[in-house]
PDB file of C-alpha atoms in Angstrom:
ATOM      1  CA  MET A 288      37.738 100.585  86.440  1.00  0.00           C
ATOM      2  CA  LYS A 289      39.111 104.480  85.070  1.00  0.00           C
ATOM      3  CA  ARG A 290      42.992 105.260  85.494  1.00  0.00           C
ATOM      4  CA  ASP A 291      43.599 108.367  86.897  1.00  0.00           C
ATOM      5  CA  ASN A 292      46.887 109.576  85.047  1.00  0.00           C
ATOM      6  CA  ASN A 293      47.113 112.952  86.237  1.00  0.00           C
ATOM      7  CA  ILE A 294      50.670 113.609  86.557  1.00  0.00           C
ATOM      8  CA  SER A 295      49.782 117.136  88.874  1.00  0.00           C
ATOM      9  CA  GLN A 296      49.110 114.343  91.961  1.00  0.00           C
ATOM     10  CA  ALA A 297      52.989 113.185  91.955  1.00  0.00           C
ATOM     11  CA  SER A 298      55.103 114.266  94.610  1.00  0.00           C
ATOM     12  CA  ALA A 299      57.732 116.855  94.051  1.00  0.00           C
ATOM     13  CA  GLU A 300      60.482 114.253  95.466  1.00  0.00           C
ATOM     14  CA  LEU A 301      59.031 111.877  92.197  1.00  0.00           C
ATOM     15  CA  LEU A 302      58.802 114.582  89.682  1.00  0.00           C
ATOM     16  CA  LEU A 303      62.216 116.055  90.337  1.00  0.00           C
ATOM     17  CA  ASN A 304      64.074 112.634  90.437  1.00  0.00           C
ATOM     18  CA  TYR A 305      62.915 111.975  87.515  1.00  0.00           C
ATOM     19  CA  LEU A 306      63.223 115.281  86.103  1.00  0.00           C
ATOM     20  CA  PHE A 307      66.913 116.416  87.359  1.00  0.00           C
ATOM     21  CA  PRO A 308      67.679 113.498  89.103  1.00  0.00           C
ATOM     22  CA  GLU A 309      71.721 115.848  88.703  1.00  0.00           C
ATOM     23  CA  LEU A 310      69.752 118.544  91.231  1.00  0.00           C
ATOM     24  CA  ALA A 311      69.033 116.019  94.284  1.00  0.00           C
ATOM     25  CA  GLU A 312      71.722 117.511  96.534  1.00  0.00           C
ATOM     26  CA  GLU A 313      71.114 120.980  95.261  1.00  0.00           C
ATOM     27  CA  TRP A 314      67.457 122.036  95.330  1.00  0.00           C
ATOM     28  CA  ILE A 315      66.116 124.908  97.517  1.00  0.00           C
ATOM     29  CA  ALA A 316      62.483 123.913  98.699  1.00  0.00           C
ATOM     30  CA  ASP A 317      60.437 127.115  99.868  1.00  0.00           C
ATOM     31  CA  ASP A 318      57.912 125.355 101.514  1.00  0.00           C
ATOM     32  CA  LYS A 319      54.202 127.639 101.538  1.00  0.00           C
ATOM     33  CA  GLY A 320      51.935 125.787 103.398  1.00  0.00           C
ATOM     34  CA  SER A 321      49.692 123.242 103.395  1.00  0.00           C
ATOM     35  CA  PHE A 322      47.044 125.539 103.180  1.00  0.00           C
ATOM     36  CA  TYR A 323      47.487 125.618  99.427  1.00  0.00           C
ATOM     37  CA  ARG A 324      47.458 122.134  99.413  1.00  0.00           C
ATOM     38  CA  ASN A 325      43.744 121.286  98.708  1.00  0.00           C
ATOM     39  CA  TYR A 326      43.757 123.812  95.729  1.00  0.00           C
ATOM     40  CA  ASN A 327      46.987 123.707  93.686  1.00  0.00           C
ATOM     41  CA  ARG A 328      49.708 120.574  93.248  1.00  0.00           C
ATOM     42  CA  ASP A 329      52.585 119.667  95.291  1.00  0.00           C
ATOM     43  CA  ILE A 330      54.929 122.066  93.341  1.00  0.00           C
ATOM     44  CA  LEU A 331      53.102 125.321  92.962  1.00  0.00           C
ATOM     45  CA  ALA A 332      56.539 126.659  91.117  1.00  0.00           C
ATOM     46  CA  LEU A 333      59.379 125.332  89.814  1.00  0.00           C
ATOM     47  CA  TYR A 334      62.789 127.438  88.811  1.00  0.00           C
ATOM     48  CA  PRO A 335      65.483 124.981  87.297  1.00  0.00           C
ATOM     49  CA  ASP A 336      68.088 128.060  86.277  1.00  0.00           C
ATOM     50  CA  GLU A 337      67.726 128.697  90.055  1.00  0.00           C
ATOM     51  CA  LYS A 338      67.565 125.538  91.470  1.00  0.00           C
ATOM     52  CA  ARG A 339      64.811 126.309  93.402  1.00  0.00           C
ATOM     53  CA  VAL A 340      61.218 124.613  94.074  1.00  0.00           C
ATOM     54  CA  ILE A 341      58.155 126.434  95.496  1.00  0.00           C
ATOM     55  CA  LEU A 342      56.034 124.031  97.309  1.00  0.00           C
ATOM     56  CA  SER A 343      52.685 123.342  99.441  1.00  0.00           C
ATOM     57  CA  ARG A 344      53.884 122.026 102.216  1.00  0.00           C
ATOM     58  CA  ASP A 345      54.441 123.347 105.798  1.00  0.00           C
ATOM     59  CA  GLY A 346      58.338 123.972 106.828  1.00  0.00           C
ATOM     60  CA  PHE A 347      60.216 123.155 110.078  1.00  0.00           C
ATOM     61  CA  LEU A 348      58.444 127.783 110.955  1.00  0.00           C
ATOM     62  CA  LYS A 349      55.141 125.468 110.997  1.00  0.00           C
ATOM     63  CA  LEU A 350      56.395 123.432 113.967  1.00  0.00           C
ATOM     64  CA  LEU A 351      56.729 126.483 116.175  1.00  0.00           C
ATOM     65  CA  PRO A 352      54.452 127.321 118.493  1.00  0.00           C
ATOM     66  CA  GLN A 353      52.274 130.310 117.347  1.00  0.00           C
ATOM     67  CA  GLY A 354      53.285 132.523 120.193  1.00  0.00           C
ATOM     68  CA  LEU A 355      56.968 132.515 119.414  1.00  0.00           C
ATOM     69  CA  LEU A 356      56.274 134.170 116.292  1.00  0.00           C
ATOM     70  CA  SER A 357      54.281 136.869 117.295  1.00  0.00           C
ATOM     71  CA  GLY A 358      51.603 137.891 120.728  1.00  0.00           C
ATOM     72  CA  GLU A 359      47.859 137.529 120.066  1.00  0.00           C
ATOM     73  CA  GLU A 360      48.134 141.553 121.763  1.00  0.00           C
ATOM     74  CA  ASP A 361      50.298 142.610 119.527  1.00  0.00           C
ATOM     75  CA  LEU A 362      47.664 143.553 116.666  1.00  0.00           C
ATOM     76  CA  LYS A 363      44.960 143.867 119.710  1.00  0.00           C
ATOM     77  CA  ASP A 364      46.812 147.065 121.390  1.00  0.00           C
ATOM     78  CA  SER A 365      48.413 148.395 118.060  1.00  0.00           C
ATOM     79  CA  LYS A 366      47.244 152.138 117.312  1.00  0.00           C
ATOM     80  CA  ASP A 367      48.714 151.262 113.766  1.00  0.00           C
ATOM     81  CA  VAL A 368      47.331 148.532 113.129  1.00  0.00           C
ATOM     82  CA  VAL A 369      48.803 148.539 109.876  1.00  0.00           C
ATOM     83  CA  ALA A 370      51.798 149.482 110.929  1.00  0.00           C
ATOM     84  CA  LYS A 371      51.991 146.653 112.781  1.00  0.00           C
ATOM     85  CA  SER A 372      50.790 143.924 110.903  1.00  0.00           C
ATOM     86  CA  LYS A 373      53.971 145.069 108.084  1.00  0.00           C
ATOM     87  CA  GLU A 374      56.091 145.175 110.943  1.00  0.00           C
ATOM     88  CA  LEU A 375      55.072 141.538 111.543  1.00  0.00           C
ATOM     89  CA  GLU A 376      55.153 140.137 107.844  1.00  0.00           C
ATOM     90  CA  ARG A 377      58.429 141.487 107.782  1.00  0.00           C
ATOM     91  CA  HIS A 378      59.521 139.247 110.816  1.00  0.00           C
ATOM     92  CA  ILE A 379      57.871 135.877 109.558  1.00  0.00           C
ATOM     93  CA  HIS A 380      59.838 136.952 106.325  1.00  0.00           C
ATOM     94  CA  ARG A 381      62.986 136.682 108.265  1.00  0.00           C
ATOM     95  CA  LEU A 382      62.292 133.885 109.948  1.00  0.00           C
ATOM     96  CA  CYS A 383      61.061 132.269 106.746  1.00  0.00           C
ATOM     97  CA  GLU A 384      64.862 132.760 105.179  1.00  0.00           C
ATOM     98  CA  ALA A 385      66.081 131.551 108.726  1.00  0.00           C
ATOM     99  CA  PHE A 386      64.722 128.319 108.135  1.00  0.00           C
ATOM    100  CA  LEU A 387      65.102 128.193 104.575  1.00  0.00           C
ATOM    101  CA  PRO A 388      68.358 125.863 104.959  1.00  0.00           C
ATOM    102  CA  ILE A 389      66.546 123.483 107.038  1.00  0.00           C
ATOM    103  CA  ASP A 390      63.507 123.192 105.120  1.00  0.00           C
ATOM    104  CA  SER A 391      65.938 122.507 101.844  1.00  0.00           C
ATOM    105  CA  LEU A 392      67.970 119.678 103.612  1.00  0.00           C
ATOM    106  CA  HIS A 393      64.792 118.200 104.869  1.00  0.00           C
ATOM    107  CA  PHE A 394      63.385 117.942 101.263  1.00  0.00           C
ATOM    108  CA  ARG A 395      67.087 116.636 100.113  1.00  0.00           C
ATOM    109  CA  ARG A 396      67.130 114.410 101.969  1.00  0.00           C
ATOM    110  CA  LYS A 397      63.211 112.887 100.724  1.00  0.00           C
ATOM    111  CA  LEU A 398      64.561 113.393  97.643  1.00  0.00           C
ATOM    112  CA  LYS A 399      67.611 110.791  98.559  1.00  0.00           C
ATOM    113  CA  ILE A 400      65.034 108.433 100.064  1.00  0.00           C
ATOM    114  CA  GLU A 401      62.835 108.713  96.989  1.00  0.00           C
ATOM    115  CA  GLN A 402      65.625 107.654  95.024  1.00  0.00           C
ATOM    116  CA  GLN A 403      66.064 105.125  96.980  1.00  0.00           C
ATOM    117  CA  VAL A 404      62.919 103.892  97.314  1.00  0.00           C
ATOM    118  CA  SER A 405      62.194 103.882  93.149  1.00  0.00           C
ATOM    119  CA  GLU A 406      65.822 101.773  92.814  1.00  0.00           C
ATOM    120  CA  LEU A 407      64.282  98.972  95.253  1.00  0.00           C
ATOM    121  CA  LEU A 408      60.889  99.118  93.818  1.00  0.00           C
ATOM    122  CA  SER A 409      62.803  98.667  90.001  1.00  0.00           C
ATOM    123  CA  THR A 410      64.593  95.459  91.412  1.00  0.00           C
ATOM    124  CA  ARG A 411      62.584  93.973  93.098  1.00  0.00           C
ATOM    125  CA  LEU A 412      61.170  91.536  89.923  1.00  0.00           C
ATOM    126  CA  GLU A 413      65.092  91.112  89.770  1.00  0.00           C
ATOM    127  CA  TYR A 414      65.361  89.889  93.183  1.00  0.00           C
ATOM    128  CA  LEU A 415      61.773  88.124  93.532  1.00  0.00           C
ATOM    129  CA  LEU A 416      62.842  85.831  90.122  1.00  0.00           C
ATOM    130  CA  LYS A 417      66.380  85.200  91.482  1.00  0.00           C
ATOM    131  CA  HIS A 418      65.427  84.240  95.304  1.00  0.00           C
ATOM    132  CA  TYR A 419      62.074  82.577  94.372  1.00  0.00           C
ATOM    133  CA  PHE A 420      62.432  81.381  90.930  1.00  0.00           C
ATOM    134  CA  GLY A 421      66.277  80.701  90.368  1.00  0.00           C
ATOM    135  CA  LEU A 422      66.123  83.052  87.304  1.00  0.00           C
ATOM    136  CA  ASP A 423      68.982  85.172  87.438  1.00  0.00           C
ATOM    137  CA  LEU A 424      67.892  88.557  85.225  1.00  0.00           C
ATOM    138  CA  THR A 425      70.748  90.414  84.670  1.00  0.00           C
ATOM    139  CA  ALA A 426      72.540  87.146  83.460  1.00  0.00           C
ATOM    140  CA  GLU A 427      69.826  85.647  81.167  1.00  0.00           C
ATOM    141  CA  GLN A 428      70.977  86.223  77.627  1.00  0.00           C
ATOM    142  CA  ASN A 429      68.252  84.752  75.767  1.00  0.00           C
ATOM    143  CA  PRO A 430      65.420  88.081  74.836  1.00  0.00           C
ATOM    144  CA  PHE A 431      62.664  86.106  74.577  1.00  0.00           C
ATOM    145  CA  ILE A 432      63.142  84.483  78.281  1.00  0.00           C
ATOM    146  CA  ARG A 433      63.801  87.877  80.024  1.00  0.00           C
ATOM    147  CA  ALA A 434      60.617  88.908  77.982  1.00  0.00           C
ATOM    148  CA  LEU A 435      58.195  86.346  79.300  1.00  0.00           C
ATOM    149  CA  ALA A 436      60.129  86.156  82.805  1.00  0.00           C
ATOM    150  CA  VAL A 437      58.441  89.629  83.885  1.00  0.00           C
ATOM    151  CA  VAL A 438      55.109  87.098  84.340  1.00  0.00           C
ATOM    152  CA  LEU A 439      56.731  84.257  85.787  1.00  0.00           C
ATOM    153  CA  PRO A 440      54.959  85.144  89.111  1.00  0.00           C
ATOM    154  CA  PHE A 441      51.397  84.423  87.272  1.00  0.00           C
ATOM    155  CA  ALA A 442      53.098  81.273  86.176  1.00  0.00           C
ATOM    156  CA  GLN A 443      50.840  79.247  88.473  1.00  0.00           C
ATOM    157  CA  GLN A 444      47.863  80.328  87.538  1.00  0.00           C
ATOM    158  CA  TRP A 445      48.537  80.229  83.555  1.00  0.00           C
ATOM    159  CA  ARG A 446      49.909  76.916  83.976  1.00  0.00           C
ATOM    160  CA  GLY A 447      48.054  74.548  81.276  1.00  0.00           C
ATOM    161  CA  ASP A 448      46.486  78.067  79.554  1.00  0.00           C
ATOM    162  CA  PHE A 449      47.693  77.162  76.312  1.00  0.00           C
ATOM    163  CA  PRO A 450      45.405  79.674  73.976  1.00  0.00           C
ATOM    164  CA  LEU A 451      47.300  82.245  76.278  1.00  0.00           C
ATOM    165  CA  LEU A 452      50.464  80.947  76.463  1.00  0.00           C
ATOM    166  CA  ARG A 453      50.035  80.825  72.469  1.00  0.00           C
ATOM    167  CA  SER A 454      49.140  84.700  72.195  1.00  0.00           C
ATOM    168  CA  MET A 455      52.218  85.474  74.456  1.00  0.00           C
ATOM    169  CA  ILE A 456      54.423  83.832  71.782  1.00  0.00           C
ATOM    170  CA  GLU A 457      53.248  85.828  68.812  1.00  0.00           C
ATOM    171  CA  LYS A 458      53.377  88.865  70.828  1.00  0.00           C
ATOM    172  CA  LEU A 459      56.946  87.860  71.750  1.00  0.00           C
ATOM    173  CA  PHE A 460      58.028  85.958  68.086  1.00  0.00           C
ATOM    174  CA  GLY A 461      56.115  88.549  66.290  1.00  0.00           C
ATOM    175  CA  CYS A 462      54.702  86.173  63.820  1.00  0.00           C
ATOM    176  CA  GLU A 463      51.720  83.988  63.329  1.00  0.00           C
ATOM    177  CA  VAL A 464      51.765  81.170  65.853  1.00  0.00           C
ATOM    178  CA  VAL A 465      49.404  77.946  64.818  1.00  0.00           C
ATOM    179  CA  MET A 466      48.544  75.735  68.025  1.00  0.00           C
ATOM    180  CA  THR A 467      47.939  72.112  67.997  1.00  0.00           C
ATOM    181  CA  GLN A 468      46.849  69.879  70.410  1.00  0.00           C
ATOM    182  CA  GLY A 469      46.273  66.300  70.143  1.00  0.00           C
ATOM    183  CA  ARG A 470      48.265  62.725  71.451  1.00  0.00           C
ATOM    184  CA  TRP A 471      51.943  61.358  71.463  1.00  0.00           C
ATOM    185  CA  SER A 472      53.186  58.076  71.990  1.00  0.00           C
ATOM    186  CA  GLU A 473      56.581  56.360  71.498  1.00  0.00           C
ATOM    187  CA  SER A 474      54.744  53.592  69.662  1.00  0.00           C
ATOM    188  CA  ASP A 475      51.893  53.707  67.036  1.00  0.00           C
ATOM    189  CA  SER A 476      50.163  52.057  69.747  1.00  0.00           C
ATOM    190  CA  THR A 477      47.503  54.769  71.142  1.00  0.00           C
ATOM    191  CA  LEU A 478      46.469  52.774  74.585  1.00  0.00           C
ATOM    192  CA  SER A 479      49.603  54.266  76.318  1.00  0.00           C
ATOM    193  CA  TRP A 480      49.503  58.292  75.338  1.00  0.00           C
ATOM    194  CA  LEU A 481      50.099  61.698  76.433  1.00  0.00           C
ATOM    195  CA  PRO A 482      48.710  64.721  75.807  1.00  0.00           C
ATOM    196  CA  LEU A 483      50.089  66.937  73.096  1.00  0.00           C
ATOM    197  CA  VAL A 484      50.333  71.080  72.316  1.00  0.00           C
ATOM    198  CA  ARG A 485      53.107  72.278  69.682  1.00  0.00           C
ATOM    199  CA  PHE A 486      53.173  75.695  68.734  1.00  0.00           C
ATOM    200  CA  ASP A 487      54.231  76.233  65.210  1.00  0.00           C
ATOM    201  CA  LEU A 488      55.877  79.744  64.612  1.00  0.00           C
ATOM    202  CA  GLN A 489      55.244  81.054  60.717  1.00  0.00           C
ATOM    203  CA  ILE A 490      58.200  83.200  60.001  1.00  0.00           C
ATOM    204  CA  PRO A 491      58.888  82.783  55.910  1.00  0.00           C
ATOM    205  CA  ASP A 492      61.708  83.147  54.089  1.00  0.00           C
ATOM    206  CA  LEU A 493      64.304  82.523  56.623  1.00  0.00           C
ATOM    207  CA  SER A 494      67.568  81.271  54.905  1.00  0.00           C
ATOM    208  CA  PRO A 495      69.485  78.053  56.483  1.00  0.00           C
ATOM    209  CA  GLU A 496      71.587  80.150  58.935  1.00  0.00           C
ATOM    210  CA  ALA A 497      69.110  82.028  59.671  1.00  0.00           C
ATOM    211  CA  TYR A 498      66.880  79.621  60.579  1.00  0.00           C
ATOM    212  CA  ARG A 499      70.014  77.549  62.682  1.00  0.00           C
ATOM    213  CA  THR A 500      70.554  81.000  64.588  1.00  0.00           C
ATOM    214  CA  LEU A 501      66.460  81.619  65.281  1.00  0.00           C
ATOM    215  CA  MET A 502      66.261  77.814  66.542  1.00  0.00           C
ATOM    216  CA  ALA A 503      69.472  78.271  69.075  1.00  0.00           C
ATOM    217  CA  GLN A 504      67.288  80.744  70.603  1.00  0.00           C
ATOM    218  CA  VAL A 505      63.753  79.016  70.313  1.00  0.00           C
ATOM    219  CA  GLN A 506      64.610  75.606  71.790  1.00  0.00           C
ATOM    220  CA  PRO A 507      65.572  77.082  75.245  1.00  0.00           C
ATOM    221  CA  PHE A 508      62.691  78.882  75.200  1.00  0.00           C
ATOM    222  CA  ALA A 509      60.850  76.117  74.718  1.00  0.00           C
ATOM    223  CA  ASP A 510      62.699  74.209  78.040  1.00  0.00           C
ATOM    224  CA  PHE A 511      61.408  77.487  79.824  1.00  0.00           C
ATOM    225  CA  ILE A 512      57.843  76.909  78.975  1.00  0.00           C
ATOM    226  CA  ARG A 513      57.868  73.412  79.420  1.00  0.00           C
ATOM    227  CA  GLU A 514      59.094  74.124  83.233  1.00  0.00           C
ATOM    228  CA  TRP A 515      56.758  76.927  84.238  1.00  0.00           C
ATOM    229  CA  PHE A 516      53.811  76.994  81.897  1.00  0.00           C
ATOM    230  CA  VAL A 517      53.150  73.538  80.839  1.00  0.00           C
ATOM    231  CA  PRO A 518      51.791  71.015  82.812  1.00  0.00           C
ATOM    232  CA  ALA A 519      54.488  68.025  84.129  1.00  0.00           C
ATOM    233  CA  GLU A 520      52.107  65.499  81.774  1.00  0.00           C
ATOM    234  CA  VAL A 521      51.889  67.231  78.749  1.00  0.00           C
ATOM    235  CA  VAL A 522      54.484  66.826  75.678  1.00  0.00           C
ATOM    236  CA  CYS A 523      54.838  70.249  74.728  1.00  0.00           C
ATOM    237  CA  GLN A 524      56.940  71.017  71.375  1.00  0.00           C
ATOM    238  CA  MET A 525      58.174  73.928  69.716  1.00  0.00           C
ATOM    239  CA  ASN A 526      59.225  74.938  66.168  1.00  0.00           C
ATOM    240  CA  ILE A 527      59.402  76.987  63.412  1.00  0.00           C
ATOM    241  CA  LYS A 528      57.492  76.531  60.125  1.00  0.00           C
ATOM    242  CA  GLU A 529      57.694  78.342  56.432  1.00  0.00           C
ATOM    243  CA  SER A 530      54.697  79.938  56.119  1.00  0.00           C
ATOM    244  CA  GLY A 531      51.581  78.263  54.501  1.00  0.00           C
ATOM    245  CA  GLN A 532      52.443  79.923  50.977  1.00  0.00           C
ATOM    246  CA  PRO A 533      53.448  77.361  48.497  1.00  0.00           C
ATOM    247  CA  GLN A 534      57.527  76.347  47.964  1.00  0.00           C
ATOM    248  CA  ARG A 535      59.481  78.718  45.727  1.00  0.00           C
ATOM    249  CA  THR A 536      61.542  76.904  43.519  1.00  0.00           C
ATOM    250  CA  ASP A 537      64.232  79.217  44.449  1.00  0.00           C
ATOM    251  CA  THR A 538      64.169  78.419  48.259  1.00  0.00           C
ATOM    252  CA  ARG A 539      66.802  76.723  49.911  1.00  0.00           C
ATOM    253  CA  LEU A 540      65.092  73.321  51.213  1.00  0.00           C
ATOM    254  CA  THR A 541      65.827  73.794  55.407  1.00  0.00           C
ATOM    255  CA  LEU A 542      65.095  70.290  57.279  1.00  0.00           C
ATOM    256  CA  ASP A 543      62.088  70.747  59.502  1.00  0.00           C
ATOM    257  CA  TYR A 544      61.718  74.340  58.178  1.00  0.00           C
ATOM    258  CA  ASN A 545      60.636  73.837  54.762  1.00  0.00           C
ATOM    259  CA  THR A 546      60.998  70.450  53.963  1.00  0.00           C
ATOM    260  CA  GLN A 547      60.471  67.011  55.488  1.00  0.00           C
ATOM    261  CA  LEU A 548      61.562  63.703  54.891  1.00  0.00           C
TER     262      LEU A 548
END
């Protein structure tokens, strides 16, 4: 499906709140009528220095019965149609100017509503995560958990999809991730075992201090993965490993990273 990214279709409230949020209470809205709507965008013209916006919308004047603005016989019975027409135009112009403050106040109110709706939409994920999943996104300090938390609403559909999980871990940590699936048992016996999935993050050239710092973030992230994206019967392990390059003699050895007992 082709996505329509034509910004000209956006409403004036959305654009002005984004571009000029500081002017939300100061805009003068001049409604030229919805006749233009099929041919133009919502904003016909914009003058930020004057805090004035020209809109292809009907103002409050359009709500009045036509007979209050001019009589049906005004032009028919007039001897000078051109002069009478200009007089009616001036009359309507004066009415438009009179209703300009009302239209402007109405537009500012809609700007405020649009701003409140945008704020609610921006916080709906935080609200959902906090009250449904029990995760306070604003209080979570682990950057990897915060990044993956946005897909928690899809956890039920994606649980057990290990190739997808591996791909997401690669994107989050920016490194190659080697996934291994097998069997796990507390003893040497193969009579009782559980499915095993292991994710090895291939990150080379880490000092022991950098390794410990990163592991302090990986461990709670692995717990998060196990809770939401791994079936309960599967043993999930996550490690940081040196890349598959030959061991250099000048590299300090770190247990479970670039050396094993």
